[in-house]
Amino acid sequence: MMMMMNCHQVYPTIATWENGTNCCSWSGVTCHPISGHVTAIDLTCGGLQGKINANSTLFSLSHMQSLNLAFNDFSNSQIPSPIGEFVNLTHLNLSFSNFQGEIPPQISHLFKLQSLDLSPSHYDEFQLKWKEGTWKRMLQNVTELRVLVLNYIDLSSTSMSSLNLSSSLITLSLDGTGLKGKLTDDILCLPNLQHLDLSGNFLHGQLPSLSCSSASLNVLQISYCELQGPIPPSFSNLTSLTLLDLSFNYLNGSIPSSLLTLPRLNVLLLRYNHLSGQIPNVFHQSNRFEELDLRENNIQGELPSTISNLQHLIHLDISRNKLEGPLPNKIAGFSNLAFLLLNDNLLNGTIPSWCFSLPSLVNLYLSNNKFTGHIPAISSYSLQGLSLGGNKLQGNISESIFNLVNLTYLSLSSNNFSGSVNFSLFSKFQNLERLYLSNLGQLSLNFESSVNYSFSRLEMLDLSSLGLTEFPKLSRKAVLESLILSNNKLNGKVPNWLHEIDSLHAVNLAQNSLTTPVDQFSRNYQLRYLDLSYNLLTAGISSSICNASSLQALVLSNNKLTGTIPPCEIFIQLELLNLGNNQIEDTFPHWLRTLPYLKVLVLRANKLHGPISIFKTKHGFPSLKIFDISSNNFSGPIPEDFIQSTSVLFKRIPTNFVIIDLSRNKFEGEIPNAIGELKALIGLNLSHNRLSGPIPQSMRNLIKLESLDLSSNMLTGRIPTELVNMNFLEVLNLSYNNLVGEIPQGKQFGTFTNDSYEGNLDLCGVKCREKHDDQPSPPSQTLWREDKFGFGWEAVAIGYGCGMVFGVVMGSFVFLIGKPKLLVRMFGG
C-alpha cells in the first residue's frame, strides 16, 4: 500500500491509550494547558484501518484546532460529513489515508481553516472528487487558507477561471487535478504565494505575461500542462524564485537571458519542450544554480563560455538537443558537478580531459555525438555511469577505465576502436549492472572458451555486431535479465547455460546463422522478449513454445519456418508477434483475436491462405494497432466485423498511430463502408487484390490518414471529392483500377503526380496520362518504406508493443536511431 511506503515506520499510537486515564497524557493528543480541551490529534502513520463512523466521539471534540490522520488506511471510505462540526479547526491533514468518493459539502463550514491536505494514496486514478458547488463554497468561505494541497483530486468539473483564491495563500498544490482553462497572471501574482504547483493539468494556451512588478513565488511548477508559445520576458519579475519547472510542454522560442540571471534560482527544469536558439551566455559568478535541465529541446550552438561560472552546479542535462562544436578545453570549477549529460547532440572534437577529472562526478553521458580521438586518462574514480557510445572514438580502450571500481553502467558501443581487449577485464566491475559493447569497430574482444564469466550484478549485456562465432560462457548463477547477441556469426544451437539463467527476461539473437529450434526456449518460463529473426530456423513452430507463457514480444521473422502456427491462447501477455517472411502454410490464426494486449501483428510474406472468416465476437483484437498480413494468399471479402471491432478502440484514442496492410492477397468484393470508422488510421494498404466496386465515401472520415494505397485492384466509379479534405495525406496510389471521371483538385491532391492515377483509362484531370497497353503494373507503394515514415513501421511498433520489455533492451538500440535499415532488420521487416 502506497501510504505504508511513505511511512518509514508504523506507530500504533491508539494501542497505547488506556481507558480511565487522562486523555491529555495520551500519545498524539494535545490539550489546552488551562481548559484541558483537546486541541490537536496527530495519528500520522498510526496503522489505523477501517472507517470513521459518523457518530464517533471524535466529532464531539468541538475545540479541535488540528487533526492529522495522514498515512493510514480508511478502506476506501468517504470522508465523514461531520468533519464540518470542527468549527475551530485550522489544520486538517487526511492525505495518503485511502479516503474515496465525493468530498462532503460540510467541509466548506471550516471557516477558520488555514491548512488543508487531502492528497490521495494512489496517483494513478482519482480517489476523491470535488463537486463544483462544494469547491466554490469552500473557496468563498475559507478565506484564511495559507496551505492548500489537493494533488490528484478530481477537479475536472471546474476551470481555472473559477479559482477565486485567498490572498493569504502561501502554498497551493493542485498537481494532476484535471483543471482546465487558460493560465492567467492573477494566480502567479498572489501577494503571499510562495509555492505553486499546477503540473499535470490542461492549461492549454500560452504562459501569461506578468502584470505584477514582482512576486513572492519561490517554487513554480507548471509541467505537463500542454502550454505553448514562448517564455515571457516578464518572468524575470519572479525574483524570489528558487525552483522553476516548465517541463513537458510545447514551449518554443529561445530561453530568455533574464531567466538565467534570476538572483536566487537554483533549479531550472525546461526539459521536453520545443525551445530553440542558443543558451544565453549570461551566467554570472554569483549564480546559485544547482540543477539545470534542458533535455529534449532544439537548442543549438556551442556551450556558452560563462557556463564555468556555475560553481554550485550538481546536475547539468542538455542531452537530446542540437549542441555543436567542441567542448571547452578547460573548465574552472564544476567541483560539485555529479551529473553531466550531453548525449545525443552534434558535439565534435576530442573529449577534454577535465570531463574525466571532476572530483564529484557520478554520471558522464557523452554518447551519440561526433567525438573523435582517444579516451583520455580517467582520474575521477567516483564515476558510476559512463556512456561514450555512438561516437567516432579511436585507438585502444583506455586502461584507466578498468580502475572505475564503482561503475554500474558502461556503454562503449558504436565507435572506431582498434587493438584488442580481454573480456575478463570487464568482469572486474563487481557493481556493473548494464554493459554495452556492441559494434566496437576494429577492436577485437577476446573470449576464453574455458572461462565462465561471472558478473554478480549484471542485468543487461549487449555484445551485438562483434563478429562473434561462439557464445561467451556466462555463469549459470548470473542475474542477467537482458542479453543481446544480434548481428554476429553465431551458428548451430543455443547453449544450455542460456536456458538455465532463471532471471533472463529478454533475448535478442537476430541476424546470426542459428538453426536452434524455437521450442528450445520453451524452458525459459520468465522470458518476455525473444527475437530470433534473420536466422536459419527451419521446420515448424512446436506447440511447446506455448509454455513460455510470459512472452510479451515474439519476433521470428525472416527465417525458413514451415508448418502451422500453434494455438497459444495462454499468451495472454503477448503484445507483439512478428512471423513475417517465412514459409508458414496455414489459415488465419483466429485464436490471436482473444489476446487482450496484442498490439502489433505481422504475418506478411508467408503461405497463409483461405478466407478470414466472420469472427464469433465483435470485440476481437481489443488492443490491435498494427496489422500486416500482406503478401499471402488470403481470399474472400475483407471481414467487415473485424473493422468494426477494432474501431471500438480506435475511436477511443483517435490520435494513436494505426496501420493496416492487406496488400498482395486475393481479397475480393467491395471495400467495407465500415472502413470509415477507423478514425485513427494513418496508413492503409489494400493494393494488389481483387477488390471491386467504388471507393467508399466513408473514407472521408479518415482525417488522420497519411498513406493510402488502393492500386492494382478492380475499383470502379469516381474518386470521392471528399478525400480532398484529408489534410495529412502524403502518399496516394490509386493506379491500375477502373476509376472514371475527373481527378479531384485542391489541397493535398495538388501535390500528387500522375503516377498516383495511371492505369485508369477513363480517369481524367489536369494532367491525365494515357495508359500504354504494354506498360507493366508498378509495384505497390508499401506503406512501411515511405520516407515520411522515418524508420519504417518497426519504430512505430516500439511505441505500441511491449513498452516495458522494450524499455529493458532499448538501451542497446539507441545507436540505431536514424539508421532505418538497421531498425528494420532489428525488428524484422
mmCIF file of C-alpha atoms in Angstrom, residues 204-471:
data_model
loop_
_atom_site.group_PDB
_atom_site.id
_atom_site.type_symbol
_atom_site.label_atom_id
_atom_site.label_comp_id
_atom_site.label_asym_id
_atom_site.label_seq_id
_atom_site.Cartn_x
_atom_site.Cartn_y
_atom_site.Cartn_z
ATOM 1 C CA HIS A 204 -3.513 24.971 -22.886
ATOM 2 C CA GLY A 205 -2.523 28.289 -24.347
ATOM 3 C CA GLN A 206 0.453 30.465 -23.595
ATOM 4 C CA LEU A 207 2.199 31.433 -20.420
ATOM 5 C CA PRO A 208 0.830 34.809 -19.316
ATOM 6 C CA SER A 209 2.883 37.961 -19.224
ATOM 7 C CA LEU A 210 3.077 39.105 -15.625
ATOM 8 C CA SER A 211 1.369 42.369 -14.713
ATOM 9 C CA CYS A 212 2.953 42.460 -11.246
ATOM 10 C CA SER A 213 6.375 44.061 -10.982
ATOM 11 C CA SER A 214 7.453 41.389 -8.516
ATOM 12 C CA ALA A 215 6.024 38.247 -6.964
ATOM 13 C CA SER A 216 6.741 36.259 -3.854
ATOM 14 C CA LEU A 217 6.904 32.862 -5.574
ATOM 15 C CA ASN A 218 9.812 30.630 -4.501
ATOM 16 C CA VAL A 219 8.696 27.443 -6.251
ATOM 17 C CA LEU A 220 6.727 27.393 -9.515
ATOM 18 C CA GLN A 221 5.859 24.071 -11.147
ATOM 19 C CA ILE A 222 3.743 24.030 -14.333
ATOM 20 C CA SER A 223 4.933 20.872 -16.106
ATOM 21 C CA TYR A 224 2.779 18.536 -18.238
ATOM 22 C CA CYS A 225 0.225 21.255 -18.970
ATOM 23 C CA GLU A 226 0.181 21.458 -22.809
ATOM 24 C CA LEU A 227 1.431 25.046 -22.668
ATOM 25 C CA GLN A 228 2.563 26.626 -25.938
ATOM 26 C CA GLY A 229 4.367 29.712 -27.123
ATOM 27 C CA PRO A 230 7.435 31.448 -25.707
ATOM 28 C CA ILE A 231 8.511 32.033 -22.127
ATOM 29 C CA PRO A 232 7.542 35.659 -21.472
ATOM 30 C CA PRO A 233 10.428 38.014 -20.616
ATOM 31 C CA SER A 234 8.284 39.270 -17.717
ATOM 32 C CA PHE A 235 9.093 36.034 -15.867
ATOM 33 C CA SER A 236 12.209 37.922 -14.822
ATOM 34 C CA ASN A 237 9.866 39.639 -12.308
ATOM 35 C CA LEU A 238 9.851 36.390 -10.313
ATOM 36 C CA THR A 239 12.952 37.476 -8.449
ATOM 37 C CA SER A 240 12.297 35.223 -5.443
ATOM 38 C CA LEU A 241 12.233 32.005 -7.471
ATOM 39 C CA THR A 242 14.435 29.169 -6.321
ATOM 40 C CA LEU A 243 12.807 26.455 -8.494
ATOM 41 C CA LEU A 244 11.087 26.785 -11.870
ATOM 42 C CA ASP A 245 9.704 23.715 -13.654
ATOM 43 C CA LEU A 246 8.107 24.194 -17.086
ATOM 44 C CA SER A 247 8.971 20.702 -18.373
ATOM 45 C CA PHE A 248 6.906 18.523 -20.716
ATOM 46 C CA ASN A 249 5.056 21.282 -22.517
ATOM 47 C CA TYR A 250 5.190 22.681 -26.061
ATOM 48 C CA LEU A 251 7.031 25.891 -25.286
ATOM 49 C CA ASN A 252 9.018 27.372 -28.155
ATOM 50 C CA GLY A 253 11.251 30.314 -28.871
ATOM 51 C CA SER A 254 14.538 30.956 -27.139
ATOM 52 C CA ILE A 255 15.362 30.912 -23.435
ATOM 53 C CA PRO A 256 15.108 34.481 -22.104
ATOM 54 C CA SER A 257 18.526 35.588 -20.835
ATOM 55 C CA SER A 258 16.816 37.284 -17.882
ATOM 56 C CA LEU A 259 15.614 33.844 -16.715
ATOM 57 C CA LEU A 260 19.200 32.673 -16.272
ATOM 58 C CA THR A 261 20.142 35.680 -14.150
ATOM 59 C CA LEU A 262 17.397 35.428 -11.530
ATOM 60 C CA PRO A 263 19.305 36.024 -8.294
ATOM 61 C CA ARG A 264 18.006 33.065 -6.216
ATOM 62 C CA LEU A 265 17.233 30.455 -8.867
ATOM 63 C CA ASN A 266 18.973 27.150 -8.192
ATOM 64 C CA VAL A 267 16.774 24.671 -10.106
ATOM 65 C CA LEU A 268 15.595 25.319 -13.688
ATOM 66 C CA LEU A 269 13.755 22.486 -15.464
ATOM 67 C CA LEU A 270 12.796 23.131 -19.108
ATOM 68 C CA ARG A 271 13.144 19.587 -20.455
ATOM 69 C CA TYR A 272 10.898 18.162 -23.171
ATOM 70 C CA ASN A 273 9.789 21.347 -24.894
ATOM 71 C CA HIS A 274 10.424 22.879 -28.332
ATOM 72 C CA LEU A 275 12.836 25.589 -27.213
ATOM 73 C CA SER A 276 15.420 26.670 -29.777
ATOM 74 C CA GLY A 277 18.248 29.132 -30.252
ATOM 75 C CA GLN A 278 21.419 29.230 -28.209
ATOM 76 C CA ILE A 279 21.852 29.126 -24.459
ATOM 77 C CA PRO A 280 22.350 32.786 -23.463
ATOM 78 C CA ASN A 281 25.919 33.469 -22.394
ATOM 79 C CA VAL A 282 24.899 35.299 -19.221
ATOM 80 C CA PHE A 283 25.726 33.084 -16.246
ATOM 81 C CA HIS A 284 27.231 35.366 -13.593
ATOM 82 C CA GLN A 285 29.619 34.285 -10.877
ATOM 83 C CA SER A 286 27.114 34.944 -8.104
ATOM 84 C CA ASN A 287 24.565 32.472 -9.528
ATOM 85 C CA ARG A 288 23.092 29.764 -7.291
ATOM 86 C CA PHE A 289 22.313 27.120 -9.915
ATOM 87 C CA GLU A 290 22.419 23.546 -8.640
ATOM 88 C CA GLU A 291 20.349 21.896 -11.379
ATOM 89 C CA LEU A 292 19.909 22.971 -14.999
ATOM 90 C CA ASP A 293 17.875 20.575 -17.162
ATOM 91 C CA LEU A 294 17.287 21.492 -20.829
ATOM 92 C CA ARG A 295 16.947 17.936 -22.128
ATOM 93 C CA GLU A 296 14.976 17.170 -25.325
ATOM 94 C CA ASN A 297 14.643 20.562 -26.990
ATOM 95 C CA ASN A 298 16.060 22.097 -30.190
ATOM 96 C CA ILE A 299 18.816 24.136 -28.560
ATOM 97 C CA GLN A 300 21.696 24.898 -30.903
ATOM 98 C CA GLY A 301 25.163 26.407 -30.882
ATOM 99 C CA GLU A 302 28.081 25.828 -28.565
ATOM 100 C CA LEU A 303 28.097 25.709 -24.806
ATOM 101 C CA PRO A 304 28.315 29.299 -23.514
ATOM 102 C CA SER A 305 31.715 30.297 -22.162
ATOM 103 C CA THR A 306 30.170 31.531 -18.900
ATOM 104 C CA ILE A 307 28.938 28.023 -18.076
ATOM 105 C CA SER A 308 32.095 27.592 -16.000
ATOM 106 C CA ASN A 309 30.631 30.185 -13.618
ATOM 107 C CA LEU A 310 28.118 27.573 -12.433
ATOM 108 C CA GLN A 311 30.256 26.733 -9.432
ATOM 109 C CA HIS A 312 27.403 25.254 -7.362
ATOM 110 C CA LEU A 313 26.073 23.072 -10.176
ATOM 111 C CA ILE A 314 25.304 19.450 -9.289
ATOM 112 C CA HIS A 315 23.162 18.364 -12.266
ATOM 113 C CA LEU A 316 23.619 19.571 -15.874
ATOM 114 C CA ASP A 317 21.489 17.928 -18.570
ATOM 115 C CA ILE A 318 21.437 19.343 -22.110
ATOM 116 C CA SER A 319 21.030 15.959 -23.800
ATOM 117 C CA ARG A 320 18.957 15.362 -26.935
ATOM 118 C CA ASN A 321 19.420 18.799 -28.422
ATOM 119 C CA LYS A 322 21.480 20.184 -31.305
ATOM 120 C CA LEU A 323 24.541 21.441 -29.463
ATOM 121 C CA GLU A 324 27.523 21.631 -31.770
ATOM 122 C CA GLY A 325 31.199 22.411 -31.804
ATOM 123 C CA PRO A 326 33.841 21.199 -29.377
ATOM 124 C CA LEU A 327 33.663 21.245 -25.609
ATOM 125 C CA PRO A 328 35.861 23.894 -23.980
ATOM 126 C CA ASN A 329 39.437 22.697 -23.342
ATOM 127 C CA LYS A 330 39.390 23.946 -19.774
ATOM 128 C CA ILE A 331 36.698 24.398 -17.151
ATOM 129 C CA ALA A 332 37.450 26.278 -13.976
ATOM 130 C CA GLY A 333 35.235 24.807 -11.310
ATOM 131 C CA PHE A 334 32.461 22.226 -11.549
ATOM 132 C CA SER A 335 33.861 20.785 -8.346
ATOM 133 C CA ASN A 336 30.325 19.851 -7.180
ATOM 134 C CA LEU A 337 29.109 18.500 -10.524
ATOM 135 C CA ALA A 338 27.744 14.970 -10.134
ATOM 136 C CA PHE A 339 25.725 14.562 -13.356
ATOM 137 C CA LEU A 340 26.961 15.753 -16.762
ATOM 138 C CA LEU A 341 24.591 14.654 -19.526
ATOM 139 C CA LEU A 342 25.393 15.929 -23.022
ATOM 140 C CA ASN A 343 24.445 12.835 -25.013
ATOM 141 C CA ASP A 344 22.552 12.908 -28.327
ATOM 142 C CA ASN A 345 23.858 16.186 -29.703
ATOM 143 C CA LEU A 346 26.210 17.225 -32.516
ATOM 144 C CA LEU A 347 29.290 17.888 -30.389
ATOM 145 C CA ASN A 348 32.630 17.159 -32.042
ATOM 146 C CA GLY A 349 36.353 17.323 -31.484
ATOM 147 C CA THR A 350 38.153 15.384 -28.786
ATOM 148 C CA ILE A 351 36.785 14.813 -25.319
ATOM 149 C CA PRO A 352 38.705 17.165 -22.984
ATOM 150 C CA SER A 353 40.472 15.624 -20.014
ATOM 151 C CA TRP A 354 38.532 17.711 -17.469
ATOM 152 C CA CYS A 355 35.436 15.542 -18.169
ATOM 153 C CA PHE A 356 37.245 12.633 -16.517
ATOM 154 C CA SER A 357 38.821 14.501 -13.619
ATOM 155 C CA LEU A 358 35.880 16.214 -11.937
ATOM 156 C CA PRO A 359 36.091 15.142 -8.288
ATOM 157 C CA SER A 360 32.345 14.646 -7.618
ATOM 158 C CA LEU A 361 31.247 13.313 -10.999
ATOM 159 C CA VAL A 362 28.917 10.306 -10.778
ATOM 160 C CA ASN A 363 27.393 10.075 -14.289
ATOM 161 C CA LEU A 364 29.097 11.183 -17.518
ATOM 162 C CA TYR A 365 26.944 10.706 -20.640
ATOM 163 C CA LEU A 366 28.541 11.853 -23.919
ATOM 164 C CA SER A 367 27.087 9.175 -26.225
ATOM 165 C CA ASN A 368 25.688 9.774 -29.714
ATOM 166 C CA ASN A 369 27.771 12.790 -30.668
ATOM 167 C CA LYS A 370 30.680 13.153 -33.112
ATOM 168 C CA PHE A 371 33.607 12.970 -30.739
ATOM 169 C CA THR A 372 36.890 11.694 -32.159
ATOM 170 C CA GLY A 373 40.301 10.838 -30.800
ATOM 171 C CA HIS A 374 41.219 8.672 -27.832
ATOM 172 C CA ILE A 375 39.530 8.313 -24.472
ATOM 173 C CA PRO A 376 41.609 10.440 -22.078
ATOM 174 C CA ALA A 377 43.080 9.006 -18.912
ATOM 175 C CA ILE A 378 40.436 8.813 -16.204
ATOM 176 C CA SER A 379 41.134 10.109 -12.729
ATOM 177 C CA SER A 380 37.580 10.663 -11.475
ATOM 178 C CA TYR A 381 37.078 7.359 -9.703
ATOM 179 C CA SER A 382 33.689 8.368 -8.305
ATOM 180 C CA LEU A 383 32.122 7.588 -11.701
ATOM 181 C CA GLN A 384 29.208 5.158 -11.616
ATOM 182 C CA GLY A 385 27.785 5.739 -15.093
ATOM 183 C CA LEU A 386 29.908 6.247 -18.237
ATOM 184 C CA SER A 387 28.300 6.447 -21.680
ATOM 185 C CA LEU A 388 30.557 7.080 -24.693
ATOM 186 C CA GLY A 389 28.720 5.002 -27.311
ATOM 187 C CA GLY A 390 27.755 6.268 -30.754
ATOM 188 C CA ASN A 391 30.799 8.462 -31.408
ATOM 189 C CA LYS A 392 33.935 8.134 -33.550
ATOM 190 C CA LEU A 393 36.411 7.401 -30.810
ATOM 191 C CA GLN A 394 39.592 5.638 -31.879
ATOM 192 C CA GLY A 395 42.537 3.671 -30.557
ATOM 193 C CA ASN A 396 42.638 1.257 -27.685
ATOM 194 C CA ILE A 397 40.144 1.406 -24.862
ATOM 195 C CA SER A 398 41.825 3.357 -22.080
ATOM 196 C CA GLU A 399 43.157 1.011 -19.425
ATOM 197 C CA SER A 400 42.161 3.559 -16.780
ATOM 198 C CA ILE A 401 38.518 2.628 -17.423
ATOM 199 C CA PHE A 402 39.117 -0.627 -15.617
ATOM 200 C CA ASN A 403 40.030 1.306 -12.467
ATOM 201 C CA LEU A 404 36.464 2.595 -12.141
ATOM 202 C CA VAL A 405 35.503 0.081 -9.499
ATOM 203 C CA ASN A 406 32.160 1.792 -8.773
ATOM 204 C CA LEU A 407 30.786 1.578 -12.314
ATOM 205 C CA THR A 408 27.192 0.381 -12.623
ATOM 206 C CA TYR A 409 26.658 1.495 -16.255
ATOM 207 C CA LEU A 410 29.151 1.387 -19.142
ATOM 208 C CA SER A 411 28.497 1.991 -22.843
ATOM 209 C CA LEU A 412 31.307 1.960 -25.409
ATOM 210 C CA SER A 413 29.213 0.750 -28.358
ATOM 211 C CA SER A 414 29.444 2.022 -31.941
ATOM 212 C CA ASN A 415 32.894 3.579 -32.049
ATOM 213 C CA ASN A 416 36.019 3.001 -34.149
ATOM 214 C CA PHE A 417 38.274 1.402 -31.583
ATOM 215 C CA SER A 418 41.229 -0.783 -32.544
ATOM 216 C CA GLY A 419 43.531 -3.257 -30.850
ATOM 217 C CA SER A 420 42.208 -5.946 -28.542
ATOM 218 C CA VAL A 421 40.915 -6.331 -25.022
ATOM 219 C CA ASN A 422 40.200 -9.367 -22.901
ATOM 220 C CA PHE A 423 36.540 -9.653 -21.926
ATOM 221 C CA SER A 424 37.571 -10.857 -18.482
ATOM 222 C CA LEU A 425 38.686 -7.313 -17.655
ATOM 223 C CA PHE A 426 35.045 -6.209 -17.638
ATOM 224 C CA SER A 427 34.197 -8.834 -15.048
ATOM 225 C CA LYS A 428 36.319 -6.805 -12.625
ATOM 226 C CA PHE A 429 33.363 -4.419 -12.326
ATOM 227 C CA GLN A 430 31.580 -6.142 -9.468
ATOM 228 C CA ASN A 431 28.887 -3.443 -9.296
ATOM 229 C CA LEU A 432 28.217 -3.351 -13.038
ATOM 230 C CA GLU A 433 24.529 -3.638 -13.953
ATOM 231 C CA ARG A 434 24.438 -2.609 -17.640
ATOM 232 C CA LEU A 435 27.220 -3.202 -20.191
ATOM 233 C CA TYR A 436 27.032 -2.159 -23.869
ATOM 234 C CA LEU A 437 29.950 -3.312 -26.055
ATOM 235 C CA SER A 438 28.356 -3.689 -29.493
ATOM 236 C CA ASN A 439 29.977 -2.624 -32.766
ATOM 237 C CA LEU A 440 33.417 -1.659 -31.454
ATOM 238 C CA GLY A 441 34.976 -1.038 -34.857
ATOM 239 C CA GLN A 442 38.266 -2.884 -35.368
ATOM 240 C CA LEU A 443 38.624 -3.750 -31.715
ATOM 241 C CA SER A 444 38.911 -7.441 -31.000
ATOM 242 C CA LEU A 445 37.048 -8.569 -27.897
ATOM 243 C CA ASN A 446 38.764 -11.732 -26.746
ATOM 244 C CA PHE A 447 36.871 -14.528 -25.024
ATOM 245 C CA GLU A 448 38.397 -17.548 -23.345
ATOM 246 C CA SER A 449 36.415 -20.695 -24.137
ATOM 247 C CA SER A 450 37.311 -22.285 -20.826
ATOM 248 C CA VAL A 451 36.123 -19.388 -18.674
ATOM 249 C CA ASN A 452 32.651 -18.980 -17.206
ATOM 250 C CA TYR A 453 32.397 -15.201 -16.919
ATOM 251 C CA SER A 454 30.854 -14.149 -13.661
ATOM 252 C CA PHE A 455 29.084 -10.829 -13.178
ATOM 253 C CA SER A 456 27.428 -10.747 -9.796
ATOM 254 C CA ARG A 457 25.052 -7.861 -10.575
ATOM 255 C CA LEU A 458 24.970 -7.582 -14.380
ATOM 256 C CA GLU A 459 21.389 -7.271 -15.637
ATOM 257 C CA MET A 460 21.929 -6.086 -19.234
ATOM 258 C CA LEU A 461 24.632 -7.264 -21.681
ATOM 259 C CA ASP A 462 24.904 -6.131 -25.311
ATOM 260 C CA LEU A 463 27.574 -7.864 -27.418
ATOM 261 C CA SER A 464 25.953 -7.372 -30.816
ATOM 262 C CA SER A 465 27.816 -6.678 -34.083
ATOM 263 C CA LEU A 466 31.165 -8.028 -32.878
ATOM 264 C CA GLY A 467 31.608 -10.891 -35.333
ATOM 265 C CA LEU A 468 31.334 -13.478 -32.570
ATOM 266 C CA THR A 469 31.456 -17.088 -33.733
ATOM 267 C CA GLU A 470 30.839 -18.636 -30.321
ATOM 268 C CA PHE A 471 28.630 -17.824 -27.391
#
